[in-house]
Amino acid sequence: MGTALRTPPAPRPELYRFSRLDLTTAGLYVAVAAFFTLAGELLAPLMLQISGNPAVASYSVNLLFYGTIGVLAVAAARKIAVRDLRVLATRPWFTLLMIPLAVVVMMVLTAILVALSGPVQTSANQAGLQALMQQVPAWLMVPLLVVVGPFVEEYIFRHLLIGKLSRRVNIWICCALSVVLFAALHIVGQEDLTLPVLMPYVAMGAVLVFVYVWTGKNVMFSYFVHASKNLLAVIFIYAIPPEVLEQLQRMQG
């Protein structure tokens, strides 16, 4: 598969070797995610002590988690991020055009897969985010959902699982693993596994994997696509009155 962006003539192999910081960051991410999945209800009393408002408490915990992992991820991936930004800068018009196109393709693929899988269902993850956004202002949600969250997930699911792991494992196995684990992260432990709930995250993960590999493992390009998709979702949710959103969810159910 050819790449759409000009990559450096002699990529440094150390950029794709696992470092101690990579292993620390990924280990902490997996440990905390597993705790939320298996014993998240144990945090409820502690969260209520942080704030009497459950939404504010939930936001604070997520910001602490993603903020901590985000700092570690930036430290671990800073060299590859700088290199990838320089590559994107060589073709700015390509970047500006392909990012929204990738988001559109993601939305179309999502619609197709959901239509084929059965009645539309809203995942607990999506419902939780919508409820959170109704109580937390946009200027607080954007840093979490658009800036920090996508970078952490692209670092874990694309840069580590494909970019670095593919030095030891077949790249197509890495791509499949990336899609499956990315989708599982957003639904495991929250509801019964059903295709209509799973398909939106499979579609999103598949497109992000494709653009990452297609652009020569450019993690910043997949990050910008991911962030743009989340930004569009944030704008959409905040733009629709809560009562209309609830009516749409009831119609889906």
Coordinates of N, CA and C in Angstrom, one line a residue:
M1 N 0.9 -1.2 0.0 CA 0.0 0.0 0.0 C 0.9 1.2 0.0
G2 N 0.7 2.1 -1.0 CA 1.5 3.3 -1.0 C 1.0 4.3 0.0
T3 N 1.9 5.2 0.3 CA 1.6 6.3 1.3 C 1.2 7.6 0.6
A4 N 0.4 8.4 1.2 CA -0.1 9.6 0.6 C 0.8 10.8 1.0
L5 N 1.6 10.6 2.0 CA 2.4 11.7 2.4 C 3.9 11.4 2.2
R6 N 4.7 12.4 2.0 CA 6.1 12.1 1.9 C 6.7 11.9 3.3
T7 N 7.3 10.7 3.4 CA 7.9 10.3 4.7 C 9.4 10.7 4.7
P8 N 10.0 10.8 5.8 CA 11.4 11.1 5.8 C 12.2 10.0 5.1
P9 N 13.3 10.4 4.4 CA 14.0 9.5 3.6 C 14.7 8.4 4.4
A10 N 15.0 8.6 5.6 CA 15.6 7.6 6.5 C 15.0 7.6 7.9
P11 N 13.9 7.0 8.1 CA 13.2 7.0 9.4 C 14.1 6.4 10.4
R12 N 14.2 7.0 11.6 CA 15.1 6.5 12.6 C 14.4 5.3 13.3
P13 N 15.0 4.1 13.3 CA 14.3 2.9 13.9 C 14.0 3.0 15.4
E14 N 14.7 3.9 16.1 CA 14.5 4.0 17.5 C 13.1 4.6 17.8
L15 N 12.5 5.3 16.8 CA 11.2 5.9 17.0 C 10.1 4.8 17.1
Y16 N 10.4 3.6 16.7 CA 9.5 2.6 16.7 C 9.9 1.4 17.6
R17 N 10.7 1.7 18.5 CA 11.1 0.7 19.5 C 10.4 1.1 20.8
F18 N 9.9 0.1 21.5 CA 9.2 0.3 22.8 C 10.2 0.8 23.8
S19 N 9.8 1.9 24.5 CA 10.7 2.5 25.5 C 10.1 2.1 26.9
R20 N 10.8 2.4 27.9 CA 10.3 2.2 29.3 C 9.1 3.1 29.5
L21 N 9.1 4.3 29.0 CA 8.0 5.2 29.2 C 6.8 4.7 28.4
D22 N 7.0 4.1 27.2 CA 5.8 3.5 26.5 C 5.2 2.4 27.4
L23 N 6.0 1.5 27.9 CA 5.5 0.4 28.7 C 4.8 0.9 30.0
T24 N 5.4 2.0 30.6 CA 4.8 2.5 31.8 C 3.4 3.2 31.5
T25 N 3.4 4.0 30.4 CA 2.1 4.6 30.0 C 1.0 3.6 29.7
A26 N 1.4 2.7 28.8 CA 0.4 1.7 28.4 C 0.0 0.8 29.6
G27 N 0.9 0.5 30.4 CA 0.5 -0.3 31.6 C -0.4 0.4 32.5
L28 N -0.2 1.7 32.8 CA -1.1 2.5 33.6 C -2.4 2.7 33.0
Y29 N -2.4 2.9 31.6 CA -3.7 3.0 30.9 C -4.5 1.7 31.0
V30 N -3.9 0.6 30.8 CA -4.6 -0.7 30.9 C -5.1 -0.9 32.3
A31 N -4.3 -0.7 33.3 CA -4.7 -0.9 34.7 C -5.9 -0.1 35.1
V32 N -5.8 1.2 34.8 CA -6.9 2.1 35.2 C -8.2 1.7 34.4
A33 N -8.1 1.4 33.1 CA -9.2 1.1 32.3 C -9.8 -0.2 32.8
A34 N -9.0 -1.2 33.2 CA -9.5 -2.4 33.7 C -10.2 -2.2 35.1
F35 N -9.7 -1.3 35.9 CA -10.3 -1.0 37.2 C -11.7 -0.4 37.0
F36 N -11.8 0.5 36.0 CA -13.1 1.2 35.7 C -14.1 0.1 35.2
T37 N -13.6 -0.8 34.4 CA -14.5 -1.8 33.8 C -14.9 -2.8 34.9
L38 N -14.0 -3.3 35.8 CA -14.4 -4.4 36.7 C -14.9 -3.9 38.0
A39 N -14.5 -2.7 38.4 CA -14.9 -2.2 39.8 C -15.1 -0.7 39.8
G40 N -15.7 -0.2 38.7 CA -15.9 1.2 38.6 C -16.9 1.7 39.6
E41 N -17.9 0.8 40.0 CA -18.9 1.2 41.0 C -18.3 1.5 42.4
L42 N -17.1 1.0 42.6 CA -16.5 1.3 43.9 C -16.0 2.8 44.0
L43 N -15.9 3.4 42.9 CA -15.5 4.8 42.9 C -16.6 5.8 43.2
A44 N -17.9 5.3 43.1 CA -19.0 6.2 43.2 C -19.0 7.0 44.6
P45 N -18.8 6.3 45.7 CA -18.7 7.1 47.0 C -17.6 8.2 47.0
L46 N -16.4 7.8 46.5 CA -15.3 8.7 46.4 C -15.6 9.9 45.5
M47 N -16.3 9.6 44.3 CA -16.6 10.6 43.4 C -17.6 11.6 44.0
L48 N -18.5 11.1 44.8 CA -19.5 12.0 45.4 C -18.8 12.9 46.5
Q49 N -17.7 12.4 47.1 CA -17.0 13.2 48.1 C -16.2 14.3 47.4
I50 N -15.8 14.1 46.2 CA -15.1 15.1 45.4 C -16.1 16.2 45.1
S51 N -17.3 15.9 44.7 CA -18.3 16.9 44.4 C -19.7 16.3 44.6
G52 N -20.6 17.1 45.1 CA -22.0 16.6 45.3 C -22.7 16.3 44.0
N53 N -22.2 16.9 42.9 CA -22.7 16.7 41.6 C -22.0 15.6 40.9
P54 N -22.8 14.5 40.7 CA -22.1 13.3 40.0 C -21.5 13.6 38.7
A55 N -22.1 14.5 37.9 CA -21.5 14.9 36.6 C -20.1 15.5 36.8
V56 N -20.0 16.5 37.7 CA -18.8 17.2 38.0 C -17.7 16.2 38.5
A57 N -18.2 15.3 39.4 CA -17.2 14.3 39.9 C -16.7 13.4 38.8
S58 N -17.6 12.9 37.9 CA -17.2 12.0 36.8 C -16.3 12.8 35.9
Y59 N -16.6 14.0 35.6 CA -15.7 14.8 34.7 C -14.3 14.9 35.4
S60 N -14.2 15.2 36.7 CA -13.0 15.4 37.4 C -12.1 14.1 37.3
V61 N -12.8 12.9 37.5 CA -12.0 11.7 37.5 C -11.5 11.4 36.1
N62 N -12.3 11.6 35.1 CA -11.9 11.4 33.7 C -10.8 12.4 33.3
L63 N -10.9 13.6 33.7 CA -9.8 14.6 33.4 C -8.5 14.2 34.1
L64 N -8.6 13.8 35.3 CA -7.4 13.3 36.0 C -6.7 12.1 35.3
F65 N -7.6 11.2 34.9 CA -7.1 10.0 34.3 C -6.4 10.3 32.9
Y66 N -7.2 11.0 32.1 CA -6.7 11.3 30.7 C -5.6 12.4 30.8
G67 N -5.7 13.3 31.7 CA -4.6 14.3 31.9 C -3.3 13.6 32.2
T68 N -3.3 12.7 33.2 CA -2.1 12.0 33.6 C -1.5 11.2 32.5
I69 N -2.4 10.4 31.8 CA -1.9 9.6 30.7 C -1.5 10.4 29.6
G70 N -2.1 11.6 29.4 CA -1.8 12.5 28.3 C -0.4 13.0 28.4
V71 N -0.1 13.5 29.6 CA 1.3 14.0 29.9 C 2.3 12.9 29.6
L72 N 2.1 11.7 30.0 CA 3.0 10.6 29.8 C 3.1 10.3 28.3
A73 N 2.0 10.3 27.6 CA 1.9 10.0 26.2 C 2.7 11.1 25.3
V74 N 2.5 12.3 25.7 CA 3.2 13.4 25.0 C 4.7 13.2 25.2
A75 N 5.1 12.9 26.4 CA 6.5 12.8 26.7 C 7.1 11.6 25.9
A76 N 6.3 10.5 25.8 CA 6.8 9.3 25.2 C 6.8 9.5 23.6
A77 N 5.9 10.2 23.1 CA 5.7 10.3 21.6 C 6.1 11.6 21.0
R78 N 6.8 12.5 21.8 CA 7.1 13.8 21.4 C 7.9 13.8 20.1
K79 N 8.9 12.9 20.0 CA 9.8 12.9 18.8 C 9.0 12.5 17.5
I80 N 8.2 11.4 17.7 CA 7.4 11.0 16.5 C 6.4 12.0 16.1
A81 N 5.8 12.7 17.1 CA 4.8 13.7 16.9 C 5.4 14.9 16.1
V82 N 6.6 15.3 16.5 CA 7.2 16.4 15.8 C 7.6 16.0 14.4
R83 N 8.1 14.8 14.2 CA 8.4 14.3 12.9 C 7.1 14.3 12.0
D84 N 6.0 13.8 12.5 CA 4.8 13.6 11.8 C 4.2 15.0 11.4
L85 N 4.3 15.9 12.3 CA 3.8 17.3 12.0 C 4.6 17.9 10.9
R86 N 5.9 17.7 10.8 CA 6.8 18.2 9.8 C 6.4 17.6 8.4
V87 N 6.1 16.3 8.5 CA 5.6 15.6 7.2 C 4.3 16.2 6.7
L88 N 3.4 16.4 7.7 CA 2.1 17.0 7.3 C 2.3 18.4 6.7
A89 N 3.2 19.1 7.2 CA 3.5 20.5 6.8 C 4.0 20.6 5.4
T90 N 4.5 19.4 4.8 CA 5.0 19.4 3.5 C 3.8 19.5 2.5
R91 N 2.6 19.0 2.9 CA 1.5 19.1 2.0 C 0.3 19.6 2.8
P92 N 0.2 20.9 3.1 CA -0.8 21.4 4.0 C -2.2 21.2 3.4
W93 N -2.3 21.4 2.0 CA -3.7 21.3 1.4 C -4.2 19.9 1.5
F94 N -3.3 18.9 1.3 CA -3.7 17.5 1.4 C -4.3 17.3 2.8
T95 N -3.6 17.8 3.8 CA -4.0 17.6 5.2 C -5.4 18.2 5.5
L96 N -5.5 19.5 5.0 CA -6.8 20.2 5.3 C -8.0 19.6 4.6
L97 N -7.7 19.0 3.4 CA -8.8 18.4 2.7 C -9.1 17.0 3.1
M98 N -8.1 16.2 3.4 CA -8.3 14.8 3.7 C -8.9 14.6 5.1
I99 N -8.6 15.5 6.1 CA -9.1 15.3 7.4 C -10.7 15.3 7.4
P100 N -11.3 16.4 6.9 CA -12.8 16.3 6.8 C -13.3 15.2 6.0
L101 N -12.6 14.8 4.9 CA -13.1 13.7 4.1 C -13.1 12.4 4.8
A102 N -12.0 12.2 5.6 CA -11.9 11.0 6.5 C -13.1 11.0 7.5
V103 N -13.4 12.1 8.0 CA -14.6 12.2 9.0 C -15.9 11.8 8.3
V104 N -16.1 12.3 7.1 CA -17.3 12.0 6.3 C -17.3 10.5 6.0
V105 N -16.2 9.9 5.6 CA -16.2 8.5 5.3 C -16.5 7.7 6.6
M106 N -16.0 8.2 7.7 CA -16.2 7.5 9.0 C -17.7 7.5 9.3
M107 N -18.4 8.6 9.1 CA -19.8 8.8 9.4 C -20.6 7.9 8.4
V108 N -20.3 7.9 7.1 CA -21.0 7.0 6.2 C -20.8 5.6 6.5
L109 N -19.6 5.1 6.8 CA -19.3 3.7 7.1 C -20.1 3.4 8.4
T110 N -20.1 4.3 9.4 CA -20.9 4.0 10.6 C -22.4 3.8 10.3
A111 N -22.9 4.7 9.4 CA -24.4 4.6 9.1 C -24.6 3.2 8.4
I112 N -23.7 2.8 7.5 CA -23.9 1.6 6.8 C -23.9 0.4 7.7
L113 N -22.9 0.3 8.5 CA -22.7 -0.8 9.5 C -23.8 -0.9 10.5
V114 N -24.3 0.2 11.0 CA -25.4 0.3 11.9 C -26.7 -0.2 11.2
A115 N -26.9 0.3 10.0 CA -28.1 -0.1 9.3 C -28.1 -1.6 9.0
L116 N -27.0 -2.2 8.8 CA -26.9 -3.7 8.5 C -27.0 -4.5 9.7
S117 N -26.6 -3.9 10.9 CA -26.6 -4.7 12.1 C -27.8 -4.8 12.9
G118 N -28.8 -3.9 12.6 CA -30.1 -4.0 13.3 C -30.6 -2.7 13.8
P119 N -31.6 -2.6 14.7 CA -32.1 -1.3 15.2 C -31.0 -0.5 15.9
V120 N -31.1 0.8 15.7 CA -30.1 1.7 16.3 C -30.2 1.7 17.8
Q121 N -29.0 1.6 18.4 CA -29.0 1.6 19.9 C -27.9 2.6 20.3
T122 N -28.1 3.3 21.4 CA -27.1 4.2 21.9 C -26.3 3.5 23.0
S123 N -25.0 3.5 22.9 CA -24.2 2.8 23.9 C -24.2 3.5 25.2
A124 N -23.9 2.8 26.3 CA -23.9 3.5 27.6 C -22.8 4.5 27.6
N125 N -21.7 4.3 26.9 CA -20.6 5.3 26.8 C -21.1 6.6 26.2
Q126 N -21.9 6.5 25.1 CA -22.4 7.6 24.4 C -23.5 8.3 25.2
A127 N -24.3 7.5 25.9 CA -25.4 8.1 26.7 C -24.8 8.8 27.9
G128 N -23.7 8.3 28.5 CA -23.0 8.9 29.6 C -22.4 10.2 29.2
L129 N -21.8 10.2 28.0 CA -21.2 11.5 27.5 C -22.2 12.6 27.3
Q130 N -23.4 12.2 26.7 CA -24.4 13.1 26.4 C -25.0 13.7 27.7
A131 N -25.1 12.8 28.7 CA -25.6 13.3 30.0 C -24.6 14.2 30.7
L132 N -23.3 13.9 30.5 CA -22.3 14.7 31.1 C -22.3 16.1 30.5
M133 N -22.4 16.1 29.1 CA -22.4 17.4 28.4 C -23.5 18.3 28.8
Q134 N -24.6 17.7 29.2 CA -25.8 18.5 29.6 C -25.5 19.3 30.9
Q135 N -24.5 18.9 31.6 CA -24.2 19.5 32.9 C -22.9 20.2 33.0
V136 N -22.0 19.9 32.1 CA -20.6 20.5 32.1 C -20.5 21.4 30.8
P137 N -20.1 22.6 31.0 CA -20.0 23.5 29.8 C -19.0 23.0 28.8
A138 N -19.2 23.5 27.6 CA -18.4 23.1 26.4 C -16.9 23.4 26.6
W139 N -16.6 24.6 27.2 CA -15.2 25.0 27.3 C -14.4 24.0 28.3
L140 N -15.1 23.2 29.1 CA -14.4 22.2 29.9 C -14.4 20.9 29.2
M141 N -15.4 20.6 28.4 CA -15.5 19.3 27.7 C -14.5 19.2 26.5
V142 N -14.3 20.3 25.8 CA -13.5 20.3 24.6 C -12.0 19.9 24.9
P143 N -11.4 20.4 25.9 CA -10.0 19.9 26.2 C -10.0 18.4 26.5
L144 N -11.0 17.9 27.1 CA -11.0 16.4 27.4 C -11.3 15.6 26.2
L145 N -12.4 15.9 25.5 CA -12.9 15.0 24.4 C -12.2 15.3 23.1
V146 N -11.7 16.5 22.9 CA -11.1 16.9 21.6 C -9.6 17.0 21.6
V147 N -9.0 17.4 22.7 CA -7.6 17.6 22.7 C -6.9 16.4 23.3
V148 N -7.2 16.1 24.6 CA -6.4 15.1 25.3 C -6.8 13.7 25.0
G149 N -8.1 13.4 25.1 CA -8.6 12.0 24.8 C -8.2 11.4 23.5
P150 N -8.4 12.1 22.4 CA -7.9 11.5 21.1 C -6.4 11.3 21.0
F151 N -5.6 12.2 21.6 CA -4.2 12.0 21.5 C -3.8 10.7 22.3
V152 N -4.4 10.5 23.5 CA -4.1 9.3 24.3 C -4.4 8.1 23.5
E153 N -5.6 8.1 22.9 CA -6.1 6.9 22.2 C -5.3 6.6 20.9
E154 N -4.9 7.6 20.2 CA -4.1 7.4 19.0 C -2.7 6.9 19.4
Y155 N -2.2 7.4 20.5 CA -0.9 7.0 20.9 C -1.0 5.5 21.3
I156 N -2.0 5.1 22.0 CA -2.1 3.7 22.5 C -2.5 2.8 21.4
F157 N -3.6 3.1 20.6 CA -4.2 2.1 19.7 C -3.6 2.2 18.3
R158 N -2.9 3.3 17.9 CA -2.3 3.3 16.6 C -0.8 3.3 16.7
H159 N -0.2 4.3 17.5 CA 1.3 4.3 17.5 C 1.9 3.1 18.2
L160 N 1.3 2.7 19.3 CA 1.9 1.5 20.0 C 1.5 0.2 19.4
L161 N 0.1 0.0 19.2 CA -0.4 -1.3 18.8 C -0.1 -1.6 17.3
I162 N 0.1 -0.5 16.5 CA 0.5 -0.7 15.1 C 1.9 -0.3 14.8
G163 N 2.2 1.0 15.1 CA 3.5 1.5 14.7 C 4.7 0.8 15.3
K164 N 4.6 0.4 16.6 CA 5.7 -0.2 17.3 C 5.5 -1.7 17.4
L165 N 4.3 -2.2 17.6 CA 4.1 -3.6 17.7 C 4.3 -4.3 16.4
S166 N 4.1 -3.6 15.2 CA 4.2 -4.3 13.9 C 5.7 -4.6 13.6
R167 N 6.6 -4.1 14.4 CA 8.0 -4.5 14.2 C 8.2 -6.0 14.6
R168 N 7.3 -6.5 15.4 CA 7.4 -7.8 16.0 C 6.3 -8.8 15.5
V169 N 5.1 -8.2 15.1 CA 3.9 -8.9 14.7 C 3.5 -8.4 13.4
N170 N 2.9 -9.3 12.6 CA 2.4 -8.9 11.3 C 1.5 -7.7 11.4
I171 N 1.6 -6.7 10.5 CA 1.0 -5.5 10.6 C -0.6 -5.6 10.5
W172 N -1.0 -6.6 9.7 CA -2.5 -6.7 9.6 C -3.1 -7.3 10.9
I173 N -2.4 -8.1 11.6 CA -2.8 -8.6 12.9 C -2.9 -7.4 13.8
C174 N -1.9 -6.6 13.8 CA -1.9 -5.4 14.6 C -3.0 -4.4 14.3
C175 N -3.4 -4.3 13.0 CA -4.5 -3.5 12.6 C -5.8 -4.0 13.2
A176 N -6.0 -5.3 13.0 CA -7.2 -5.9 13.5 C -7.3 -5.8 15.0
L177 N -6.2 -6.0 15.7 CA -6.1 -5.9 17.2 C -6.5 -4.5 17.6
S178 N -6.0 -3.5 16.8 CA -6.3 -2.1 17.1 C -7.7 -1.8 17.0
V179 N -8.4 -2.2 16.0 CA -9.8 -2.0 15.8 C -10.6 -2.7 16.9
V180 N -10.3 -3.9 17.2 CA -11.1 -4.7 18.2 C -10.9 -4.1 19.6
L181 N -9.7 -3.8 20.0 CA -9.5 -3.2 21.3 C -10.0 -1.8 21.5
F182 N -9.9 -1.0 20.4 CA -10.5 0.3 20.4 C -12.0 0.3 20.6
A183 N -12.7 -0.6 19.9 CA -14.1 -0.7 20.1 C -14.5 -1.3 21.4
A184 N -13.7 -2.3 21.9 CA -14.0 -2.9 23.2 C -13.9 -1.9 24.3
L185 N -12.9 -1.0 24.2 CA -12.7 -0.1 25.3 C -13.9 0.8 25.6
H186 N -14.6 1.1 24.5 CA -15.8 2.0 24.7 C -17.1 1.3 25.1
I187 N -17.1 0.0 25.2 CA -18.4 -0.7 25.5 C -18.2 -1.7 26.6
V188 N -17.0 -2.3 26.7 CA -16.9 -3.4 27.7 C -17.2 -3.0 29.1
G189 N -18.0 -3.8 29.8 CA -18.3 -3.5 31.2 C -19.4 -2.5 31.4
Q190 N -20.0 -2.0 30.3 CA -21.1 -1.1 30.4 C -22.5 -1.6 29.9
E191 N -22.5 -2.6 29.1 CA -23.7 -3.1 28.6 C -23.5 -4.4 27.9
D192 N -24.6 -5.1 27.5 CA -24.5 -6.4 26.8 C -23.9 -6.0 25.4
L193 N -23.1 -7.0 24.9 CA -22.4 -6.8 23.6 C -23.4 -7.0 22.5
T194 N -23.8 -6.0 21.8 CA -24.6 -6.1 20.6 C -24.0 -5.4 19.4
L195 N -24.3 -5.9 18.2 CA -23.7 -5.4 17.0 C -24.1 -3.9 16.8
P196 N -25.4 -3.5 17.0 CA -25.7 -2.0 16.8 C -24.9 -1.1 17.7
V197 N -24.6 -1.6 18.9 CA -23.8 -0.8 19.9 C -22.3 -0.8 19.5
L198 N -21.8 -1.9 19.0 CA -20.4 -2.1 18.7 C -20.0 -1.4 17.4
M199 N -20.9 -1.4 16.4 CA -20.6 -1.0 15.0 C -20.0 0.4 14.9
P200 N -20.6 1.4 15.6 CA -20.0 2.8 15.5 C -18.6 2.8 15.8
Y201 N -18.2 2.1 16.9 CA -16.8 2.1 17.3 C -15.9 1.3 16.4
V202 N -16.4 0.2 15.8 CA -15.7 -0.5 14.8 C -15.4 0.3 13.6
A203 N -16.4 1.1 13.1 CA -16.3 1.9 12.0 C -15.2 3.0 12.2
M204 N -15.3 3.6 13.4 CA -14.4 4.7 13.7 C -13.0 4.1 13.8
G205 N -12.8 3.0 14.5 CA -11.5 2.4 14.6 C -10.9 2.0 13.3
A206 N -11.8 1.4 12.4 CA -11.3 1.0 11.1 C -10.8 2.2 10.3
V207 N -11.5 3.3 10.3 CA -11.1 4.4 9.5 C -9.8 5.0 10.1
L208 N -9.7 5.1 11.4 CA -8.5 5.6 12.0 C -7.3 4.7 11.7
V209 N -7.5 3.4 11.7 CA -6.4 2.5 11.4 C -6.0 2.7 9.9
F210 N -7.0 2.8 9.0 CA -6.7 3.0 7.6 C -5.9 4.3 7.3
V211 N -6.3 5.4 7.9 CA -5.6 6.7 7.6 C -4.2 6.6 8.2
Y212 N -4.1 5.9 9.4 CA -2.8 5.9 10.0 C -1.8 5.1 9.1
V213 N -2.2 4.0 8.6 CA -1.3 3.1 7.8 C -1.1 3.8 6.4
W214 N -2.2 4.4 5.9 CA -2.2 5.0 4.5 C -1.2 6.1 4.5
T215 N -1.1 6.9 5.6 CA -0.2 8.1 5.6 C 1.2 7.7 6.1
G216 N 1.5 6.5 6.1 CA 2.9 6.1 6.5 C 3.1 6.1 8.0
K217 N 2.0 5.6 8.7 CA 2.0 5.5 10.2 C 2.2 7.0 10.8
N218 N 1.4 7.9 10.2 CA 1.5 9.2 10.7 C 0.5 9.4 11.9
V219 N 0.9 9.4 13.1 CA 0.0 9.4 14.2 C -0.7 10.7 14.4
M220 N -0.1 11.8 13.9 CA -0.7 13.1 14.1 C -1.8 13.3 13.1
F221 N -1.7 12.6 11.9 CA -2.9 12.7 11.0 C -4.1 12.0 11.6
S222 N -3.9 10.8 12.1 CA -5.0 10.0 12.7 C -5.5 10.8 13.9
Y223 N -4.6 11.4 14.6 CA -5.1 12.2 15.8 C -6.0 13.4 15.3
F224 N -5.6 14.1 14.3 CA -6.4 15.2 13.8 C -7.8 14.7 13.3
V225 N -7.8 13.5 12.6 CA -9.1 13.0 12.2 C -9.9 12.6 13.4
H226 N -9.3 12.0 14.4 CA -10.0 11.6 15.6 C -10.6 12.8 16.4
A227 N -9.7 13.8 16.5 CA -10.1 15.0 17.2 C -11.2 15.8 16.5
S228 N -11.2 15.8 15.1 CA -12.2 16.4 14.3 C -13.5 15.7 14.5
K229 N -13.5 14.4 14.5 CA -14.8 13.6 14.7 C -15.4 13.9 16.1
N230 N -14.5 14.0 17.1 CA -15.0 14.3 18.4 C -15.6 15.7 18.5
L231 N -14.9 16.6 17.9 CA -15.3 18.0 17.9 C -16.7 18.1 17.2
L232 N -16.9 17.5 16.1 CA -18.1 17.5 15.4 C -19.2 16.9 16.4
A233 N -18.9 15.9 17.1 CA -19.9 15.3 18.0 C -20.2 16.2 19.1
V234 N -19.2 16.9 19.7 CA -19.4 17.9 20.7 C -20.3 19.0 20.3
I235 N -20.0 19.6 19.1 CA -20.8 20.7 18.5 C -22.3 20.2 18.3
F236 N -22.4 19.0 17.8 CA -23.8 18.4 17.6 C -24.6 18.3 18.8
I237 N -24.0 17.8 19.9 CA -24.7 17.5 21.1 C -25.0 18.8 21.8
Y238 N -24.1 19.8 21.8 CA -24.4 21.1 22.5 C -25.4 21.9 21.7
A239 N -25.4 21.7 20.4 CA -26.3 22.5 19.6 C -27.8 22.1 19.6
I240 N -28.0 20.8 20.0 CA -29.3 20.3 20.1 C -29.8 20.4 21.5
P241 N -31.0 21.0 21.7 CA -31.6 21.1 23.0 C -31.8 19.7 23.7
P242 N -31.5 19.6 25.0 CA -31.6 18.3 25.7 C -32.9 17.6 25.5
E243 N -34.1 18.3 25.4 CA -35.3 17.7 25.3 C -35.5 17.0 23.9
V244 N -34.9 17.7 22.9 CA -34.9 17.1 21.5 C -34.0 15.9 21.5
L245 N -32.9 15.9 22.1 CA -31.9 14.8 22.1 C -32.6 13.6 22.8
E246 N -33.3 13.8 23.9 CA -34.0 12.8 24.6 C -35.1 12.1 23.7
Q247 N -35.8 13.0 23.0 CA -36.8 12.5 22.1 C -36.2 11.6 21.0
L248 N -35.1 12.1 20.4 CA -34.4 11.3 19.4 C -34.0 9.9 19.9
Q249 N -33.5 9.9 21.2 CA -33.0 8.6 21.8 C -34.2 7.7 22.0
R250 N -35.4 8.2 22.4 CA -36.6 7.4 22.6 C -37.0 6.8 21.2
M251 N -36.9 7.6 20.2 CA -37.3 7.2 18.9 C -36.4 6.0 18.4
Q252 N -35.0 6.2 18.7 CA -34.1 5.1 18.4 C -34.4 3.8 19.1
G253 N -34.8 4.0 20.4 CA -35.1 2.8 21.2 C -36.4 2.1 20.7

